CSV table of C-alpha atoms in Angstrom, one decimal:
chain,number,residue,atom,x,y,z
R,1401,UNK,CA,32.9,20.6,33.8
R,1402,UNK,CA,36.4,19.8,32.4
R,1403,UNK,CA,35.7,20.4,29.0
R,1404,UNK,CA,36.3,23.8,27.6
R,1405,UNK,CA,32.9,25.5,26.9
R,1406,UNK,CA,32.2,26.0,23.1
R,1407,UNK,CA,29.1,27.4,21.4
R,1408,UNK,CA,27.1,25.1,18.6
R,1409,UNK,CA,24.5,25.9,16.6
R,1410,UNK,CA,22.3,22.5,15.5
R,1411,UNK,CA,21.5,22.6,11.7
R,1412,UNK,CA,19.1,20.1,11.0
R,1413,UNK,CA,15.3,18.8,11.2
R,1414,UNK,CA,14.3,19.1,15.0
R,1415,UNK,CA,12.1,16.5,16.9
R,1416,UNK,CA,9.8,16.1,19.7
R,1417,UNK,CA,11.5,13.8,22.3
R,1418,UNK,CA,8.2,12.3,23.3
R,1419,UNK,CA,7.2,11.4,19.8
R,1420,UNK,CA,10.7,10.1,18.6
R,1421,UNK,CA,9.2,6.1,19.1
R,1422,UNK,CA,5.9,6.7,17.6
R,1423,UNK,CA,5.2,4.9,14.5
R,1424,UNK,CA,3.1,6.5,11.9
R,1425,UNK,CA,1.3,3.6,9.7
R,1426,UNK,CA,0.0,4.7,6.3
R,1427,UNK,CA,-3.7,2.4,5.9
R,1428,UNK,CA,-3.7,0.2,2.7
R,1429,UNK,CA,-6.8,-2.2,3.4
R,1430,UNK,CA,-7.2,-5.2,0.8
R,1431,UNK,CA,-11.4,-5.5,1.1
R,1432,UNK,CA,-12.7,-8.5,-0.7
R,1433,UNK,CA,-16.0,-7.9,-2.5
R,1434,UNK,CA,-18.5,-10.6,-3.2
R,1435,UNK,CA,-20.2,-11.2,-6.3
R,1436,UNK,CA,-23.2,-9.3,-6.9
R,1437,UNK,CA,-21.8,-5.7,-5.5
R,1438,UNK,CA,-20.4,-2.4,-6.1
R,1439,UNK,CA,-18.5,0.2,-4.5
R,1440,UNK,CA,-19.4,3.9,-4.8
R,1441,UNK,CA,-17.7,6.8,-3.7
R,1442,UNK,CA,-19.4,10.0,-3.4
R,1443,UNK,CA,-17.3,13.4,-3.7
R,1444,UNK,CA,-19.1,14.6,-0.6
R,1445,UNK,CA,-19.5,12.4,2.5
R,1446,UNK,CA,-23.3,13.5,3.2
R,1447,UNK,CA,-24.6,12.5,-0.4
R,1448,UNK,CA,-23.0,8.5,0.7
R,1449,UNK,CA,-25.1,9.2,4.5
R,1450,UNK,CA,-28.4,10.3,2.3
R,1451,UNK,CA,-27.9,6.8,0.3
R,1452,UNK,CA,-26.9,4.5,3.4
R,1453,UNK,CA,-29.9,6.0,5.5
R,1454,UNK,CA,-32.5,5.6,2.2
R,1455,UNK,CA,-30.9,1.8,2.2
R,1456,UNK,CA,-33.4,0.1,-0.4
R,1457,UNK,CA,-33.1,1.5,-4.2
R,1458,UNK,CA,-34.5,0.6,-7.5
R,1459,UNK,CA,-32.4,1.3,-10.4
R,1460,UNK,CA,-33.5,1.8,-14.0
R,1461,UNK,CA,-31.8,-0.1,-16.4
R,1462,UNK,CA,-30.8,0.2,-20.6
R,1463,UNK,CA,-34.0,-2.0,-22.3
R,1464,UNK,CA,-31.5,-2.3,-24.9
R,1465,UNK,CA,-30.5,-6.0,-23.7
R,1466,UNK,CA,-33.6,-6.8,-22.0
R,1467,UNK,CA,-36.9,-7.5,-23.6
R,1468,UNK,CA,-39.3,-8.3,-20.7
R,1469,UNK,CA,-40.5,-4.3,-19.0
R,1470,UNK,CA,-40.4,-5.9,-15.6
R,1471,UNK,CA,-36.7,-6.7,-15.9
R,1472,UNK,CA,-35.5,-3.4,-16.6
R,1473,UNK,CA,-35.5,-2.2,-12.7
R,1474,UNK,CA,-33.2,-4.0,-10.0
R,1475,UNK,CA,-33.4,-3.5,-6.9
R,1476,UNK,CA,-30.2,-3.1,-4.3
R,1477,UNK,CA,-29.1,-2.5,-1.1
R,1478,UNK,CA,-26.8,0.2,0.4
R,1479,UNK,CA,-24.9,-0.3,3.5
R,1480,UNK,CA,-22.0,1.3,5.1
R,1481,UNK,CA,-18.3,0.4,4.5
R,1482,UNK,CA,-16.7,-0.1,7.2
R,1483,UNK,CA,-13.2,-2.0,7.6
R,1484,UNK,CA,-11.1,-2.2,10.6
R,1485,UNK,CA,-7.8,0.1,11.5
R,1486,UNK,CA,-4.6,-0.1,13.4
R,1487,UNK,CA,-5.4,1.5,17.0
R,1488,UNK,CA,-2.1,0.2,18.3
R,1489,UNK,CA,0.8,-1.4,17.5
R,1490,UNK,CA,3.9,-2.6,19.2
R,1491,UNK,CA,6.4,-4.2,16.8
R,1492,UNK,CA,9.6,-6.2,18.0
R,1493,UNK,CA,12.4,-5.3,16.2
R,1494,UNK,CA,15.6,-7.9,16.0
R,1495,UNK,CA,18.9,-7.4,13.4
R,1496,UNK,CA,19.5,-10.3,11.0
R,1497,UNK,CA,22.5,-11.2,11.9
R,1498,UNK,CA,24.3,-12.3,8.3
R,1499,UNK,CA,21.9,-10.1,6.3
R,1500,UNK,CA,22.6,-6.1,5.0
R,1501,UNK,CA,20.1,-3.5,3.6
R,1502,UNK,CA,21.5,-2.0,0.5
R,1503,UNK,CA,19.9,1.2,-0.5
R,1504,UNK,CA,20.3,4.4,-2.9
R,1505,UNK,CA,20.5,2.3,-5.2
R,1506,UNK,CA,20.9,4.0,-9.2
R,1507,UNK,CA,18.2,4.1,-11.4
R,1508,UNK,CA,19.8,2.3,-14.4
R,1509,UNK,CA,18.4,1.0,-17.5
R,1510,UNK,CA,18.7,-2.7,-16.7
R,1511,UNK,CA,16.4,-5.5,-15.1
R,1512,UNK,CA,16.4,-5.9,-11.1
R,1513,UNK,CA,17.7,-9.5,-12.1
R,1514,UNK,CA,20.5,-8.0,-13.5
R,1515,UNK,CA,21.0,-5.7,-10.7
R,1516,UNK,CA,21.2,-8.3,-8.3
R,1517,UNK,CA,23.5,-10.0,-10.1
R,1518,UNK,CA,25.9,-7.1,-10.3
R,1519,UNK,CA,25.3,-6.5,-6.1
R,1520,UNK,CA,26.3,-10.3,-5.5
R,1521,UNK,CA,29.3,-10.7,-8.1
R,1522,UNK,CA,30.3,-7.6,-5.6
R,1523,UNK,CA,29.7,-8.3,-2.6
R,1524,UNK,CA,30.4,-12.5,-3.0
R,1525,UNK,CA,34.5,-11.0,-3.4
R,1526,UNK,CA,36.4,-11.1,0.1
R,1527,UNK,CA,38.3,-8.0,-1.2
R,1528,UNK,CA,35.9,-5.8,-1.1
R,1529,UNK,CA,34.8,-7.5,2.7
R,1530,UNK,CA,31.8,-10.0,1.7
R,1531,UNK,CA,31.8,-13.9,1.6
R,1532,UNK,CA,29.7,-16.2,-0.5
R,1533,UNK,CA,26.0,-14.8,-1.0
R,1534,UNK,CA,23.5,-16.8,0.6
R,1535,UNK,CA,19.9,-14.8,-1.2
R,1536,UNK,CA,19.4,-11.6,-2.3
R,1537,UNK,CA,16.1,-10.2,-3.0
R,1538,UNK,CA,14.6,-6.6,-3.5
R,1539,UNK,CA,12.0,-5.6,-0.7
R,1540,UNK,CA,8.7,-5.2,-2.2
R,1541,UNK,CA,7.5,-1.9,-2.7
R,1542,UNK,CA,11.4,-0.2,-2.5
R,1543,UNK,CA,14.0,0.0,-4.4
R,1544,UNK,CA,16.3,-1.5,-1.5
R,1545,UNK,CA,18.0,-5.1,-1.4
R,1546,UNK,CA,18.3,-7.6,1.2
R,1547,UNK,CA,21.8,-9.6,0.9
R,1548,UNK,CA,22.1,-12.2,3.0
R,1549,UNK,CA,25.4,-14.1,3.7
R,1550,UNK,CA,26.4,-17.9,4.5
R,1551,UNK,CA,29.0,-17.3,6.7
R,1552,UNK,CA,28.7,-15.3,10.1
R,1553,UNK,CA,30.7,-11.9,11.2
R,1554,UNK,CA,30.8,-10.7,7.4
R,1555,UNK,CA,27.7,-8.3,7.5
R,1556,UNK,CA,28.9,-6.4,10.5
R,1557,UNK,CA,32.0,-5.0,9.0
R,1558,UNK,CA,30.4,-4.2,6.0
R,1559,UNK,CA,27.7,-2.0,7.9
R,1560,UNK,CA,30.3,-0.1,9.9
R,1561,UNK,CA,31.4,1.2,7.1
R,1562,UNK,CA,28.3,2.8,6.3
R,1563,UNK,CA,28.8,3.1,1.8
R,1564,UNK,CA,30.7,1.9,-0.6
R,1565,UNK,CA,31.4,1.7,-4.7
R,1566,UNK,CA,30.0,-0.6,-6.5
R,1567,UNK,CA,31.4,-1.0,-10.3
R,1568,UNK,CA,28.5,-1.1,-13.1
R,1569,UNK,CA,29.3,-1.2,-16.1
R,1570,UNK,CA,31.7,1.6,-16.9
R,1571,UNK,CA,30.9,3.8,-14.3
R,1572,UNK,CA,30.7,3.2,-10.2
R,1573,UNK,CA,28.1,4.1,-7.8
R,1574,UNK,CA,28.2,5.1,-4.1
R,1575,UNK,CA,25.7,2.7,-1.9
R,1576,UNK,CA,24.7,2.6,1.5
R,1577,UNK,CA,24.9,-0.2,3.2
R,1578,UNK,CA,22.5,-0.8,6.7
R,1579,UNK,CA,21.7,-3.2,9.2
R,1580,UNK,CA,18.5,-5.4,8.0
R,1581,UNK,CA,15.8,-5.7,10.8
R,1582,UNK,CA,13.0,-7.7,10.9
R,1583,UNK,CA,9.6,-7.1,12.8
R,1584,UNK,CA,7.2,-9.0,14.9
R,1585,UNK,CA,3.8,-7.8,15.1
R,1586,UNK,CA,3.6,-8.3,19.2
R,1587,UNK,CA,0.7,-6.3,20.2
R,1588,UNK,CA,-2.2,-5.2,17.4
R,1589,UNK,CA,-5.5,-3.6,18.1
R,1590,UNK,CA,-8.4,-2.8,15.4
R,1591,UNK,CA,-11.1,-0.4,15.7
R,1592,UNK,CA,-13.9,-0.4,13.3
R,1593,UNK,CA,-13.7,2.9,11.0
R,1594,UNK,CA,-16.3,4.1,8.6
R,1595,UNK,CA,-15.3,5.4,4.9
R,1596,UNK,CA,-17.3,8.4,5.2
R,1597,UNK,CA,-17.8,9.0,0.8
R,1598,UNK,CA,-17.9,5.3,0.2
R,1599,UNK,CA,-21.1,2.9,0.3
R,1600,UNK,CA,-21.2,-0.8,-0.4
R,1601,UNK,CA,-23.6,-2.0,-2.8
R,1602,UNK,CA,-25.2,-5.2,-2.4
R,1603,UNK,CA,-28.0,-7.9,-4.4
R,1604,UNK,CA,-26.9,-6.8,-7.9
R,1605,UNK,CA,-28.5,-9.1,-10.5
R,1606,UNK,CA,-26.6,-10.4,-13.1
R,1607,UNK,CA,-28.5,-9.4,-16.2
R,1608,UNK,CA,-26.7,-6.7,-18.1
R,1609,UNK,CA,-22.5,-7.1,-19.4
R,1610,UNK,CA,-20.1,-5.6,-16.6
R,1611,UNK,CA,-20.0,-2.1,-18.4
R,1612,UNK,CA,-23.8,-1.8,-18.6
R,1613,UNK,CA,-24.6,-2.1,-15.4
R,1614,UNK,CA,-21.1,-0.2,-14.4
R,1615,UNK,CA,-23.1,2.6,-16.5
R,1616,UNK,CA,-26.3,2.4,-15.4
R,1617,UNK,CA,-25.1,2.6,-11.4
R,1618,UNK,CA,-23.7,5.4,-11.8
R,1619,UNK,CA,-26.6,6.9,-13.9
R,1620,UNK,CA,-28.8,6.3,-11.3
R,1621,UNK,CA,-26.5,7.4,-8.0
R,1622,UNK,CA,-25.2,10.7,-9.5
R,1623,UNK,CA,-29.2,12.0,-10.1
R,1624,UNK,CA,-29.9,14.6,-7.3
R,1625,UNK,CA,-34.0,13.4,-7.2
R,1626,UNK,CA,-33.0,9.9,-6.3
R,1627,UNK,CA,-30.9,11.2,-3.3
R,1628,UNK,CA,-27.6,10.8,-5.1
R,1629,UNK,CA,-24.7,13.4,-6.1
R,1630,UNK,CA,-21.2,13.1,-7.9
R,1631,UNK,CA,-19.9,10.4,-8.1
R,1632,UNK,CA,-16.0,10.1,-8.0
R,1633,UNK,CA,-15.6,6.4,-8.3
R,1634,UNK,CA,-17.7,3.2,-9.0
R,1635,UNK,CA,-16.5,-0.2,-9.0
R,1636,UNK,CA,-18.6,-3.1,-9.9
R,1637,UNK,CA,-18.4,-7.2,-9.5
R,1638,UNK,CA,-20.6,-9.1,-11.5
R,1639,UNK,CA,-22.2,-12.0,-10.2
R,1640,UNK,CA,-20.3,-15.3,-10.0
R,1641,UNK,CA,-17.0,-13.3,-9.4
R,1642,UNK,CA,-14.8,-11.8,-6.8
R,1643,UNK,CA,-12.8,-8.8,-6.6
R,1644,UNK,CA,-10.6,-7.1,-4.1
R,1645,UNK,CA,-10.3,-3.3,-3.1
R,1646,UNK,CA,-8.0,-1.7,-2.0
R,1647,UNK,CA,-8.3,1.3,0.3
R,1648,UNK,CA,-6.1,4.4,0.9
R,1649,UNK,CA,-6.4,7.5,3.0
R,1650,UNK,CA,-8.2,9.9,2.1
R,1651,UNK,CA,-6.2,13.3,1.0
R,1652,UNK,CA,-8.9,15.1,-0.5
């Protein structure tokens, strides 16, 4: 009540309080696939239900590298893909206590070695407030550094004041400098989810090269008479391998 009354107008991106904590997770699922199998995506989720629920299919293959007739059908199996999601998630968050994030970075035309080397040759010099470097090391997926120093009470300092120049080359680039925190998964549940355009193929014989039976897969699943429909993406391991895929959410 003793301050004087002044009007303000907020400029800026506006939030609901409520949802200010929530974290919103992005899925990238690492599936791995057995030898013998194949992955189809459909461009329209009921073509993968008409495939799933027909389950048993014989496929027609090239007689081109075959001699025997009674080779030239395999049969397979279709199933559903189903992999497991985050339902909830509680994190634990703690600062590092002798580390900084460095970010907005500039894009230069050098190595990320020699990037590095140009942040810790900086940031090593007590004059511009760091100490010797303990490790440095880009985060993966970003174009942000974790420093990390040997001695205690340098980092603080260094993140109070928020940016700073950094001399490369000829020229010098403004920096921000944050606090590094680390997370502790302390609470995760999975639900089972079902990719509604994509079904797992399974019992694949290994009797025609990779890109022959790649081909003839897709010849058969994309024929309307045989219950299929466009196919947006097939990918196939051949017997005696493994493979890995990776899956994303779906924008489309």
């Amino acid at each position: 009540s003793a301050l004087p009354e002044k009007k303000m107008i907020f400029k800026g991106l506006t939030v609901n309080k409520e949802n200010m904590n929530n974290l919103i997770l992005t899925p990238l699922i690492h599936y791995p696939l057995p030898g013998g199998s194949a992955l189809i995506t459909f461009e329209e989720a009921k073509v993968a239900q008409r495939i799933i629920e027909m389950r048993e299919h014989t496929v027609e293959l090239s007689c081109g590298e075959l001699e025997e007739l009674d080779q030239c059908r395999v049969r397979v199996q279709a199933v559903p893909m189903d992999i497991l999601l985050p339902s909830a998630l509680e994190v634990r968050l703690t600062q590092r206590s002798r580390s900084i994030l460095v970010s907005e970075l500039p894009r230069l035309d050098i190595s990320k070695e020699a990037l590095l080397d140009k942040l810790e040759l900086f940031f090593s010099k007590t004059k511009n407030g760091g100490s010797e470097v303990e490790n440095r090391e880009f985060l993966e997926d970003s174009d942000q550094v974790v420093l990390t120093f040997t001695e205690d009470g340098v980092a603080e300092p260094l993140i109070e004041r928020g940016h700073t120049q950094v001399p490369i080359g000829k020229e010098k680039y403004k920096i921000k400098i944050s606090p590094c925190m680390t997370g502790d998964i302390s609470n995760l549940q999975l639900q089972p989810s079902r990719c509604p355009r994509t079904v797992l193929l399974l019992g694949i014989p290994d009797v025609l090269s990779e890109e022959s039976m790649q081909d003839a897969l897709e010849i058969h699943f994309q024929k309307g008479s045989r219950g299929g429909g466009e196919v947006d993406a097939l990918a196939y391991v051949p017997a005696g391998r493994t493979g890995v895929a990776v899956f994303v959410e779906d924008t489309g």
